[in-house]
Structure formats: C-alpha cells, structure tokens
Amino acid sequence: MPPTGPQSVDRALAILDAVADAAGPVSAKALARRTGCSLSTAYHLLAPLTARGYLVRTAQGFALGPRIPGLHRSLLRQLEPAPRMADLLTRLRRATGAEAYHTAYRGGLITVVDTTAPVTDAANPFTPGRETRAHATAHGKALLAELPRPLRRRYLAEHGMARLTGATITSAELLEAELSRVRGQGFALSVGEADPSYTCLAVALPRGSAGDGDAVHALSVSLPTGEFRRRPQEIRSALAQAAADCG
C-alpha cells in the first residue's frame, strides 16, 4: 500500500502491520528489510511502539503488545449495534453450525468486527479486520446494498472488484443487478465468490439498531458449500431470527 501520511508515521504503521501479519516474533532486522528502512530507523520507530504497549520485545523478536486487545474491545464497544452481540453470534453459531460474523460499514470502510471462528482456524475465509473483498462476500453485498449509490460507487472505485474465483462478480453493472436482488429478497448470498469452497449468507440489520447513524451493520454465516446446500432454509431462518433479535 502506498504511503498516505508523514513517512515516519507510515513506516511505524507498516512495522505494526508486519508484526501483526507474522506467524511469530520478528527481529528488528527483518522488520527493517520488510518496511524498506534502515536498521537504525527501525529501532527509532520500534521504541515508541513498544513504550506505548503496541509491541513487546521478546528474546525471539518483536510481537504484538497488550494495547492491541484493548483497541479491539474499543472497536466492539463503538460499533456494537445491539447489547450482547457476542452472545447473539454464539447463539447463531449454535443454531446453524456455521461460523457467525458481525460486519459493519463506517467512514468508507467495511470491517469484520467480530466472529465466532477461533483465531487459530487458518481455514476460515473471514477474520476480524478490514474487509477488502466486499463485492464477493455476502456480508459485503448486504452492506453495499444499503448504501446510497454515490457512496457505493465511491467504495468500489477505491477498493476495486478483484477476481478472486471463477464465480466472482467483477462487473459494476452485474453487481448493481445483484445488489438490487439483495434488497428485494432481504438477504445476500455468496457461493464460492470469495473462497471457492465456502458459501456465506448475510442480512443487513435495521438501521435503528445502532447508535452511530452513519454505520450500517450486517450479520452473516459462512460454511462449506456442500453443508449449506443440504439445509439452506434452516440457515436462512436462523439468520433472519438473529437479525430480528437485534432490532
């Protein structure tokens, strides 16, 4: 991603991203190499990140620090559209046997806010964080369908419509037709569009269920396509009930 701010700030954030993306602790030399800066610059940037608790220094290298979970808790608090959302996701997981997700659009970004999927589940196609495949996911379609057309166009212009699988919609015209169907039927479906093995189903939550007026929220589930095809109505009904419980 190209720099978007002062170089020192951009490099500090790039270091934080590099540590977050790594499988384990990362040495300062490796971070300097990955972010394209000198070793002395890397240490200069690592010092405040460590002092503020965003990173910790271990014998093996730098790892995420204790400030990170607090940031995620703050995100959940600011974006939670209904009390006890985590409990609602758990009940949806129990009712469907599928991993459940809370996703939100706010300020031009779509974020997977929370999920029932364990962080160690590397096979799961959706993890908390910024969603860059909204055009190919059910939760992305559910959120995009709720936006005014100018905001939707701006979002797609900024994030693109990359082809992820053979089923991915990459035409703006075809996506508009798909989103019209989403609004008409009240739910969004993605069969193998973001991941060839998975189907996801999503519904947008009522606008009145959130306190932040510019945000749009969605509930969704994802599961292997074969499992979904055995009981689509059961899953759709459980998702609709969960959305109603948020109202």
PDB file of C-alpha atoms in Angstrom:
ATOM      1  CA  MET A   1       0.000   0.000   0.000  1.00  0.00           C
ATOM      2  CA  PRO A   2       1.463   3.452  -0.903  1.00  0.00           C
ATOM      3  CA  PRO A   3       2.263   5.877   1.923  1.00  0.00           C
ATOM      4  CA  THR A   4      -0.706   8.027   2.959  1.00  0.00           C
ATOM      5  CA  GLY A   5       0.825  10.271   5.621  1.00  0.00           C
ATOM      6  CA  PRO A   6       4.133  11.508   7.078  1.00  0.00           C
ATOM      7  CA  GLN A   7       6.856   8.991   6.309  1.00  0.00           C
ATOM      8  CA  SER A   8       7.711   8.224   9.938  1.00  0.00           C
ATOM      9  CA  VAL A   9       4.054   7.586  10.809  1.00  0.00           C
ATOM     10  CA  ASP A  10       3.549   5.447   7.718  1.00  0.00           C
ATOM     11  CA  ARG A  11       6.657   3.383   8.477  1.00  0.00           C
ATOM     12  CA  ALA A  12       5.652   2.906  12.121  1.00  0.00           C
ATOM     13  CA  LEU A  13       2.264   1.614  10.994  1.00  0.00           C
ATOM     14  CA  ALA A  14       3.950  -0.592   8.389  1.00  0.00           C
ATOM     15  CA  ILE A  15       6.079  -2.110  11.161  1.00  0.00           C
ATOM     16  CA  LEU A  16       2.973  -2.734  13.258  1.00  0.00           C
ATOM     17  CA  ASP A  17       1.270  -4.379  10.258  1.00  0.00           C
ATOM     18  CA  ALA A  18       4.343  -6.529   9.588  1.00  0.00           C
ATOM     19  CA  VAL A  19       4.397  -7.795  13.171  1.00  0.00           C
ATOM     20  CA  ALA A  20       0.651  -8.447  13.074  1.00  0.00           C
ATOM     21  CA  ASP A  21       0.939 -10.413   9.831  1.00  0.00           C
ATOM     22  CA  ALA A  22       3.853 -12.545  11.021  1.00  0.00           C
ATOM     23  CA  ALA A  23       3.448 -16.061  12.387  1.00  0.00           C
ATOM     24  CA  GLY A  24       5.653 -15.255  15.377  1.00  0.00           C
ATOM     25  CA  PRO A  25       8.060 -12.641  16.782  1.00  0.00           C
ATOM     26  CA  VAL A  26      10.016 -10.669  14.174  1.00  0.00           C
ATOM     27  CA  SER A  27      13.542  -9.319  14.526  1.00  0.00           C
ATOM     28  CA  ALA A  28      14.325  -5.634  14.017  1.00  0.00           C
ATOM     29  CA  LYS A  29      16.494  -6.545  11.022  1.00  0.00           C
ATOM     30  CA  ALA A  30      13.632  -8.404   9.382  1.00  0.00           C
ATOM     31  CA  LEU A  31      11.248  -5.505  10.053  1.00  0.00           C
ATOM     32  CA  ALA A  32      13.687  -3.025   8.550  1.00  0.00           C
ATOM     33  CA  ARG A  33      14.004  -5.205   5.473  1.00  0.00           C
ATOM     34  CA  ARG A  34      10.232  -5.651   5.113  1.00  0.00           C
ATOM     35  CA  THR A  35       9.450  -1.960   5.506  1.00  0.00           C
ATOM     36  CA  GLY A  36      12.334  -0.657   3.413  1.00  0.00           C
ATOM     37  CA  CYS A  37      14.093   1.392   6.085  1.00  0.00           C
ATOM     38  CA  SER A  38      17.464   1.301   7.795  1.00  0.00           C
ATOM     39  CA  LEU A  39      18.028  -0.697  10.966  1.00  0.00           C
ATOM     40  CA  SER A  40      18.548   2.498  12.970  1.00  0.00           C
ATOM     41  CA  THR A  41      15.243   3.891  11.677  1.00  0.00           C
ATOM     42  CA  ALA A  42      13.503   0.642  12.563  1.00  0.00           C
ATOM     43  CA  TYR A  43      14.783   0.833  16.140  1.00  0.00           C
ATOM     44  CA  HIS A  44      13.802   4.520  16.314  1.00  0.00           C
ATOM     45  CA  LEU A  45      10.218   3.603  15.363  1.00  0.00           C
ATOM     46  CA  LEU A  46      10.078   0.447  17.473  1.00  0.00           C
ATOM     47  CA  ALA A  47      10.885   2.354  20.659  1.00  0.00           C
ATOM     48  CA  PRO A  48       7.596   4.336  20.948  1.00  0.00           C
ATOM     49  CA  LEU A  49       5.530   1.401  19.693  1.00  0.00           C
ATOM     50  CA  THR A  50       6.998  -0.703  22.485  1.00  0.00           C
ATOM     51  CA  ALA A  51       6.751   2.046  25.106  1.00  0.00           C
ATOM     52  CA  ARG A  52       3.048   2.522  24.358  1.00  0.00           C
ATOM     53  CA  GLY A  53       2.339  -1.205  24.541  1.00  0.00           C
ATOM     54  CA  TYR A  54       1.541  -1.807  20.873  1.00  0.00           C
ATOM     55  CA  LEU A  55       4.542  -4.136  20.665  1.00  0.00           C
ATOM     56  CA  VAL A  56       6.665  -6.120  23.115  1.00  0.00           C
ATOM     57  CA  ARG A  57      10.262  -7.176  22.693  1.00  0.00           C
ATOM     58  CA  THR A  58      10.966 -10.858  23.312  1.00  0.00           C
ATOM     59  CA  ALA A  59      14.104 -12.956  23.012  1.00  0.00           C
ATOM     60  CA  GLN A  60      12.950 -14.014  19.541  1.00  0.00           C
ATOM     61  CA  GLY A  61      11.984 -10.540  18.309  1.00  0.00           C
ATOM     62  CA  PHE A  62       9.048  -8.125  18.409  1.00  0.00           C
ATOM     63  CA  ALA A  63       5.461  -9.285  18.921  1.00  0.00           C
ATOM     64  CA  LEU A  64       2.092  -7.629  19.412  1.00  0.00           C
ATOM     65  CA  GLY A  65       1.705  -5.996  22.804  1.00  0.00           C
ATOM     66  CA  PRO A  66      -1.032  -5.672  25.446  1.00  0.00           C
ATOM     67  CA  ARG A  67      -2.510  -2.498  23.929  1.00  0.00           C
ATOM     68  CA  ILE A  68      -3.854  -4.406  20.905  1.00  0.00           C
ATOM     69  CA  PRO A  69      -6.690  -6.334  22.643  1.00  0.00           C
ATOM     70  CA  GLY A  70      -7.835  -3.067  24.198  1.00  0.00           C
ATOM     71  CA  LEU A  71      -8.127  -1.492  20.747  1.00  0.00           C
ATOM     72  CA  HIS A  72     -10.312  -4.357  19.593  1.00  0.00           C
ATOM     73  CA  ARG A  73     -12.514  -4.077  22.661  1.00  0.00           C
ATOM     74  CA  SER A  74     -12.916  -0.367  21.936  1.00  0.00           C
ATOM     75  CA  LEU A  75     -13.880  -1.159  18.343  1.00  0.00           C
ATOM     76  CA  LEU A  76     -16.507  -3.621  19.565  1.00  0.00           C
ATOM     77  CA  ARG A  77     -17.866  -1.062  22.017  1.00  0.00           C
ATOM     78  CA  GLN A  78     -18.092   1.679  19.394  1.00  0.00           C
ATOM     79  CA  LEU A  79     -19.585  -0.497  16.658  1.00  0.00           C
ATOM     80  CA  GLU A  80     -21.807  -2.861  18.641  1.00  0.00           C
ATOM     81  CA  PRO A  81     -25.313  -2.351  17.214  1.00  0.00           C
ATOM     82  CA  ALA A  82     -27.109  -4.272  19.960  1.00  0.00           C
ATOM     83  CA  PRO A  83     -26.371  -5.327  23.533  1.00  0.00           C
ATOM     84  CA  ARG A  84     -24.625  -8.662  23.925  1.00  0.00           C
ATOM     85  CA  MET A  85     -23.719  -9.012  20.250  1.00  0.00           C
ATOM     86  CA  ALA A  86     -21.136 -11.654  21.151  1.00  0.00           C
ATOM     87  CA  ASP A  87     -23.880 -13.740  22.790  1.00  0.00           C
ATOM     88  CA  LEU A  88     -26.040 -13.321  19.697  1.00  0.00           C
ATOM     89  CA  LEU A  89     -23.229 -14.554  17.451  1.00  0.00           C
ATOM     90  CA  THR A  90     -22.740 -17.551  19.733  1.00  0.00           C
ATOM     91  CA  ARG A  91     -26.446 -18.422  19.545  1.00  0.00           C
ATOM     92  CA  LEU A  92     -26.387 -18.071  15.761  1.00  0.00           C
ATOM     93  CA  ARG A  93     -23.362 -20.374  15.614  1.00  0.00           C
ATOM     94  CA  ARG A  94     -25.221 -22.919  17.751  1.00  0.00           C
ATOM     95  CA  ALA A  95     -28.403 -22.701  15.665  1.00  0.00           C
ATOM     96  CA  THR A  96     -26.690 -23.079  12.277  1.00  0.00           C
ATOM     97  CA  GLY A  97     -23.491 -24.997  12.957  1.00  0.00           C
ATOM     98  CA  ALA A  98     -21.757 -22.302  10.890  1.00  0.00           C
ATOM     99  CA  GLU A  99     -19.322 -19.609  11.945  1.00  0.00           C
ATOM    100  CA  ALA A 100     -21.126 -16.308  12.524  1.00  0.00           C
ATOM    101  CA  TYR A 101     -19.918 -12.750  11.889  1.00  0.00           C
ATOM    102  CA  HIS A 102     -20.766  -9.150  12.696  1.00  0.00           C
ATOM    103  CA  THR A 103     -19.670  -6.786   9.924  1.00  0.00           C
ATOM    104  CA  ALA A 104     -20.040  -3.022   9.621  1.00  0.00           C
ATOM    105  CA  TYR A 105     -19.636  -0.200   7.116  1.00  0.00           C
ATOM    106  CA  ARG A 106     -18.492   3.104   8.573  1.00  0.00           C
ATOM    107  CA  GLY A 107     -16.485   6.001   7.180  1.00  0.00           C
ATOM    108  CA  GLY A 108     -15.921   4.401   3.808  1.00  0.00           C
ATOM    109  CA  LEU A 109     -14.566   1.107   5.183  1.00  0.00           C
ATOM    110  CA  ILE A 110     -16.083  -2.322   5.708  1.00  0.00           C
ATOM    111  CA  THR A 111     -14.813  -4.203   8.746  1.00  0.00           C
ATOM    112  CA  VAL A 112     -15.336  -7.716  10.037  1.00  0.00           C
ATOM    113  CA  VAL A 113     -15.880  -6.627  13.633  1.00  0.00           C
ATOM    114  CA  ASP A 114     -16.330  -9.944  15.409  1.00  0.00           C
ATOM    115  CA  THR A 115     -16.694 -13.647  14.686  1.00  0.00           C
ATOM    116  CA  THR A 116     -17.224 -16.965  16.406  1.00  0.00           C
ATOM    117  CA  ALA A 117     -14.358 -18.514  14.404  1.00  0.00           C
ATOM    118  CA  PRO A 118     -11.288 -19.269  16.547  1.00  0.00           C
ATOM    119  CA  VAL A 119      -8.277 -17.110  15.707  1.00  0.00           C
ATOM    120  CA  THR A 120      -6.330 -20.337  15.159  1.00  0.00           C
ATOM    121  CA  ASP A 121      -8.694 -21.507  12.399  1.00  0.00           C
ATOM    122  CA  ALA A 122      -6.486 -20.825   9.377  1.00  0.00           C
ATOM    123  CA  ALA A 123      -9.031 -22.400   7.013  1.00  0.00           C
ATOM    124  CA  ASN A 124     -11.729 -19.860   7.840  1.00  0.00           C
ATOM    125  CA  PRO A 125     -12.064 -17.400   4.943  1.00  0.00           C
ATOM    126  CA  PHE A 126     -13.070 -14.371   7.063  1.00  0.00           C
ATOM    127  CA  THR A 127     -11.180 -12.915  10.004  1.00  0.00           C
ATOM    128  CA  PRO A 128     -11.684  -9.731  12.043  1.00  0.00           C
ATOM    129  CA  GLY A 129     -10.245  -6.671  10.379  1.00  0.00           C
ATOM    130  CA  ARG A 130     -10.617  -4.631   7.232  1.00  0.00           C
ATOM    131  CA  GLU A 131     -12.645  -6.379   4.531  1.00  0.00           C
ATOM    132  CA  THR A 132     -11.184  -5.906   1.057  1.00  0.00           C
ATOM    133  CA  ARG A 133     -13.447  -8.389  -0.773  1.00  0.00           C
ATOM    134  CA  ALA A 134     -16.857  -6.829  -0.122  1.00  0.00           C
ATOM    135  CA  HIS A 135     -18.014  -7.290  -3.726  1.00  0.00           C
ATOM    136  CA  ALA A 136     -17.503 -11.052  -3.370  1.00  0.00           C
ATOM    137  CA  THR A 137     -18.868 -11.702   0.127  1.00  0.00           C
ATOM    138  CA  ALA A 138     -22.436 -11.944   1.367  1.00  0.00           C
ATOM    139  CA  HIS A 139     -21.803  -9.524   4.231  1.00  0.00           C
ATOM    140  CA  GLY A 140     -20.191  -7.070   1.823  1.00  0.00           C
ATOM    141  CA  LYS A 141     -23.141  -7.262  -0.563  1.00  0.00           C
ATOM    142  CA  ALA A 142     -25.631  -6.840   2.285  1.00  0.00           C
ATOM    143  CA  LEU A 143     -23.839  -3.675   3.415  1.00  0.00           C
ATOM    144  CA  LEU A 144     -23.262  -2.248  -0.075  1.00  0.00           C
ATOM    145  CA  ALA A 145     -26.926  -2.786  -0.944  1.00  0.00           C
ATOM    146  CA  GLU A 146     -27.883  -0.485   1.949  1.00  0.00           C
ATOM    147  CA  LEU A 147     -25.648   2.398   0.864  1.00  0.00           C
ATOM    148  CA  PRO A 148     -26.758   5.297  -1.329  1.00  0.00           C
ATOM    149  CA  ARG A 149     -25.484   4.762  -4.859  1.00  0.00           C
ATOM    150  CA  PRO A 150     -22.823   7.546  -4.688  1.00  0.00           C
ATOM    151  CA  LEU A 151     -21.272   6.029  -1.551  1.00  0.00           C
ATOM    152  CA  ARG A 152     -21.389   2.566  -3.107  1.00  0.00           C
ATOM    153  CA  ARG A 153     -19.683   3.797  -6.284  1.00  0.00           C
ATOM    154  CA  ARG A 154     -17.006   5.572  -4.265  1.00  0.00           C
ATOM    155  CA  TYR A 155     -16.353   2.450  -2.190  1.00  0.00           C
ATOM    156  CA  LEU A 156     -15.969   0.231  -5.269  1.00  0.00           C
ATOM    157  CA  ALA A 157     -13.785   2.803  -7.039  1.00  0.00           C
ATOM    158  CA  GLU A 158     -11.437   2.918  -4.043  1.00  0.00           C
ATOM    159  CA  HIS A 159     -11.334  -0.817  -3.329  1.00  0.00           C
ATOM    160  CA  GLY A 160     -11.836  -2.357  -6.754  1.00  0.00           C
ATOM    161  CA  MET A 161     -13.518  -5.611  -7.716  1.00  0.00           C
ATOM    162  CA  ALA A 162     -10.716  -8.135  -7.945  1.00  0.00           C
ATOM    163  CA  ARG A 163     -11.460 -11.565  -9.403  1.00  0.00           C
ATOM    164  CA  LEU A 164     -10.944 -13.989  -6.515  1.00  0.00           C
ATOM    165  CA  THR A 165     -12.524 -17.125  -8.016  1.00  0.00           C
ATOM    166  CA  GLY A 166     -14.286 -18.055 -11.223  1.00  0.00           C
ATOM    167  CA  ALA A 167     -17.594 -17.070  -9.600  1.00  0.00           C
ATOM    168  CA  THR A 168     -16.570 -13.552  -8.530  1.00  0.00           C
ATOM    169  CA  ILE A 169     -18.639 -10.688  -9.949  1.00  0.00           C
ATOM    170  CA  THR A 170     -16.197  -8.147 -11.398  1.00  0.00           C
ATOM    171  CA  SER A 171     -18.601  -6.009 -13.432  1.00  0.00           C
ATOM    172  CA  ALA A 172     -20.114  -2.939 -11.732  1.00  0.00           C
ATOM    173  CA  GLU A 173     -23.272  -3.361 -13.805  1.00  0.00           C
ATOM    174  CA  LEU A 174     -23.710  -7.003 -12.793  1.00  0.00           C
ATOM    175  CA  LEU A 175     -23.013  -6.167  -9.171  1.00  0.00           C
ATOM    176  CA  GLU A 176     -25.688  -3.445  -9.232  1.00  0.00           C
ATOM    177  CA  ALA A 177     -28.174  -6.035 -10.503  1.00  0.00           C
ATOM    178  CA  GLU A 178     -27.079  -8.417  -7.744  1.00  0.00           C
ATOM    179  CA  LEU A 179     -27.499  -5.741  -5.082  1.00  0.00           C
ATOM    180  CA  SER A 180     -30.973  -4.960  -6.398  1.00  0.00           C
ATOM    181  CA  ARG A 181     -31.840  -8.636  -5.850  1.00  0.00           C
ATOM    182  CA  VAL A 182     -30.384  -8.440  -2.343  1.00  0.00           C
ATOM    183  CA  ARG A 183     -32.669  -5.528  -1.483  1.00  0.00           C
ATOM    184  CA  GLY A 184     -35.658  -7.328  -2.969  1.00  0.00           C
ATOM    185  CA  GLN A 185     -35.169 -10.650  -1.190  1.00  0.00           C
ATOM    186  CA  GLY A 186     -33.837  -9.268   2.079  1.00  0.00           C
ATOM    187  CA  PHE A 187     -30.618 -11.304   2.214  1.00  0.00           C
ATOM    188  CA  ALA A 188     -27.320 -11.651   0.352  1.00  0.00           C
ATOM    189  CA  LEU A 189     -25.716 -14.874  -0.815  1.00  0.00           C
ATOM    190  CA  SER A 190     -22.183 -15.618  -1.999  1.00  0.00           C
ATOM    191  CA  VAL A 191     -21.475 -19.106  -3.311  1.00  0.00           C
ATOM    192  CA  GLY A 192     -17.768 -19.581  -3.884  1.00  0.00           C
ATOM    193  CA  GLU A 193     -17.218 -15.942  -4.873  1.00  0.00           C
ATOM    194  CA  ALA A 194     -14.608 -15.077  -2.239  1.00  0.00           C
ATOM    195  CA  ASP A 195     -13.420 -18.612  -1.481  1.00  0.00           C
ATOM    196  CA  PRO A 196     -14.180 -21.494  -3.874  1.00  0.00           C
ATOM    197  CA  SER A 197     -15.115 -23.865  -1.048  1.00  0.00           C
ATOM    198  CA  TYR A 198     -17.390 -21.641   1.037  1.00  0.00           C
ATOM    199  CA  THR A 199     -20.878 -20.170   0.907  1.00  0.00           C
ATOM    200  CA  CYS A 200     -21.820 -17.175   3.023  1.00  0.00           C
ATOM    201  CA  LEU A 201     -25.261 -15.770   3.748  1.00  0.00           C
ATOM    202  CA  ALA A 202     -25.903 -12.315   5.239  1.00  0.00           C
ATOM    203  CA  VAL A 203     -28.626  -9.883   6.272  1.00  0.00           C
ATOM    204  CA  ALA A 204     -28.324  -6.167   6.979  1.00  0.00           C
ATOM    205  CA  LEU A 205     -29.517  -5.119  10.422  1.00  0.00           C
ATOM    206  CA  PRO A 206     -32.236  -2.499  10.888  1.00  0.00           C
ATOM    207  CA  ARG A 207     -30.725   0.999  10.913  1.00  0.00           C
ATOM    208  CA  GLY A 208     -32.447   1.766  14.202  1.00  0.00           C
ATOM    209  CA  SER A 209     -30.459  -0.963  15.977  1.00  0.00           C
ATOM    210  CA  ALA A 210     -27.275   1.137  16.085  1.00  0.00           C
ATOM    211  CA  GLY A 211     -26.417   4.361  17.810  1.00  0.00           C
ATOM    212  CA  ASP A 212     -23.876   5.555  15.213  1.00  0.00           C
ATOM    213  CA  GLY A 213     -26.071   6.966  12.465  1.00  0.00           C
ATOM    214  CA  ASP A 214     -23.592   6.682   9.589  1.00  0.00           C
ATOM    215  CA  ALA A 215     -22.841   2.999  10.155  1.00  0.00           C
ATOM    216  CA  VAL A 216     -24.528   0.020   8.517  1.00  0.00           C
ATOM    217  CA  HIS A 217     -24.320  -3.401  10.185  1.00  0.00           C
ATOM    218  CA  ALA A 218     -24.778  -6.969   8.978  1.00  0.00           C
ATOM    219  CA  LEU A 219     -24.942 -10.467  10.425  1.00  0.00           C
ATOM    220  CA  SER A 220     -23.650 -13.370   8.378  1.00  0.00           C
ATOM    221  CA  VAL A 221     -22.640 -17.013   8.475  1.00  0.00           C
ATOM    222  CA  SER A 222     -20.176 -18.979   6.369  1.00  0.00           C
ATOM    223  CA  LEU A 223     -19.827 -22.711   5.895  1.00  0.00           C
ATOM    224  CA  PRO A 224     -18.648 -25.223   3.287  1.00  0.00           C
ATOM    225  CA  THR A 225     -20.916 -25.055   0.262  1.00  0.00           C
ATOM    226  CA  GLY A 226     -21.926 -28.717   0.481  1.00  0.00           C
ATOM    227  CA  GLU A 227     -23.208 -28.212   4.023  1.00  0.00           C
ATOM    228  CA  PHE A 228     -25.171 -25.112   3.044  1.00  0.00           C
ATOM    229  CA  ARG A 229     -26.895 -26.871   0.160  1.00  0.00           C
ATOM    230  CA  ARG A 230     -28.213 -29.571   2.493  1.00  0.00           C
ATOM    231  CA  ARG A 231     -30.187 -27.087   4.631  1.00  0.00           C
ATOM    232  CA  PRO A 232     -30.384 -23.595   3.117  1.00  0.00           C
ATOM    233  CA  GLN A 233     -33.805 -22.753   4.536  1.00  0.00           C
ATOM    234  CA  GLU A 234     -32.841 -23.730   8.075  1.00  0.00           C
ATOM    235  CA  ILE A 235     -29.778 -21.485   7.925  1.00  0.00           C
ATOM    236  CA  ARG A 236     -31.700 -18.607   6.356  1.00  0.00           C
ATOM    237  CA  SER A 237     -34.408 -18.804   9.030  1.00  0.00           C
ATOM    238  CA  ALA A 238     -31.869 -18.819  11.872  1.00  0.00           C
ATOM    239  CA  LEU A 239     -30.105 -15.799  10.398  1.00  0.00           C
ATOM    240  CA  ALA A 240     -33.385 -13.912   9.976  1.00  0.00           C
ATOM    241  CA  GLN A 241     -34.299 -14.658  13.601  1.00  0.00           C
ATOM    242  CA  ALA A 242     -30.909 -13.426  14.832  1.00  0.00           C
ATOM    243  CA  ALA A 243     -31.340 -10.181  12.875  1.00  0.00           C
ATOM    244  CA  ALA A 244     -34.811  -9.736  14.368  1.00  0.00           C
ATOM    245  CA  ASP A 245     -33.342 -10.183  17.856  1.00  0.00           C
ATOM    246  CA  CYS A 246     -31.071  -7.202  17.140  1.00  0.00           C
ATOM    247  CA  GLY A 247     -33.977  -4.909  16.342  1.00  0.00           C
TER     248      GLY A 247
END
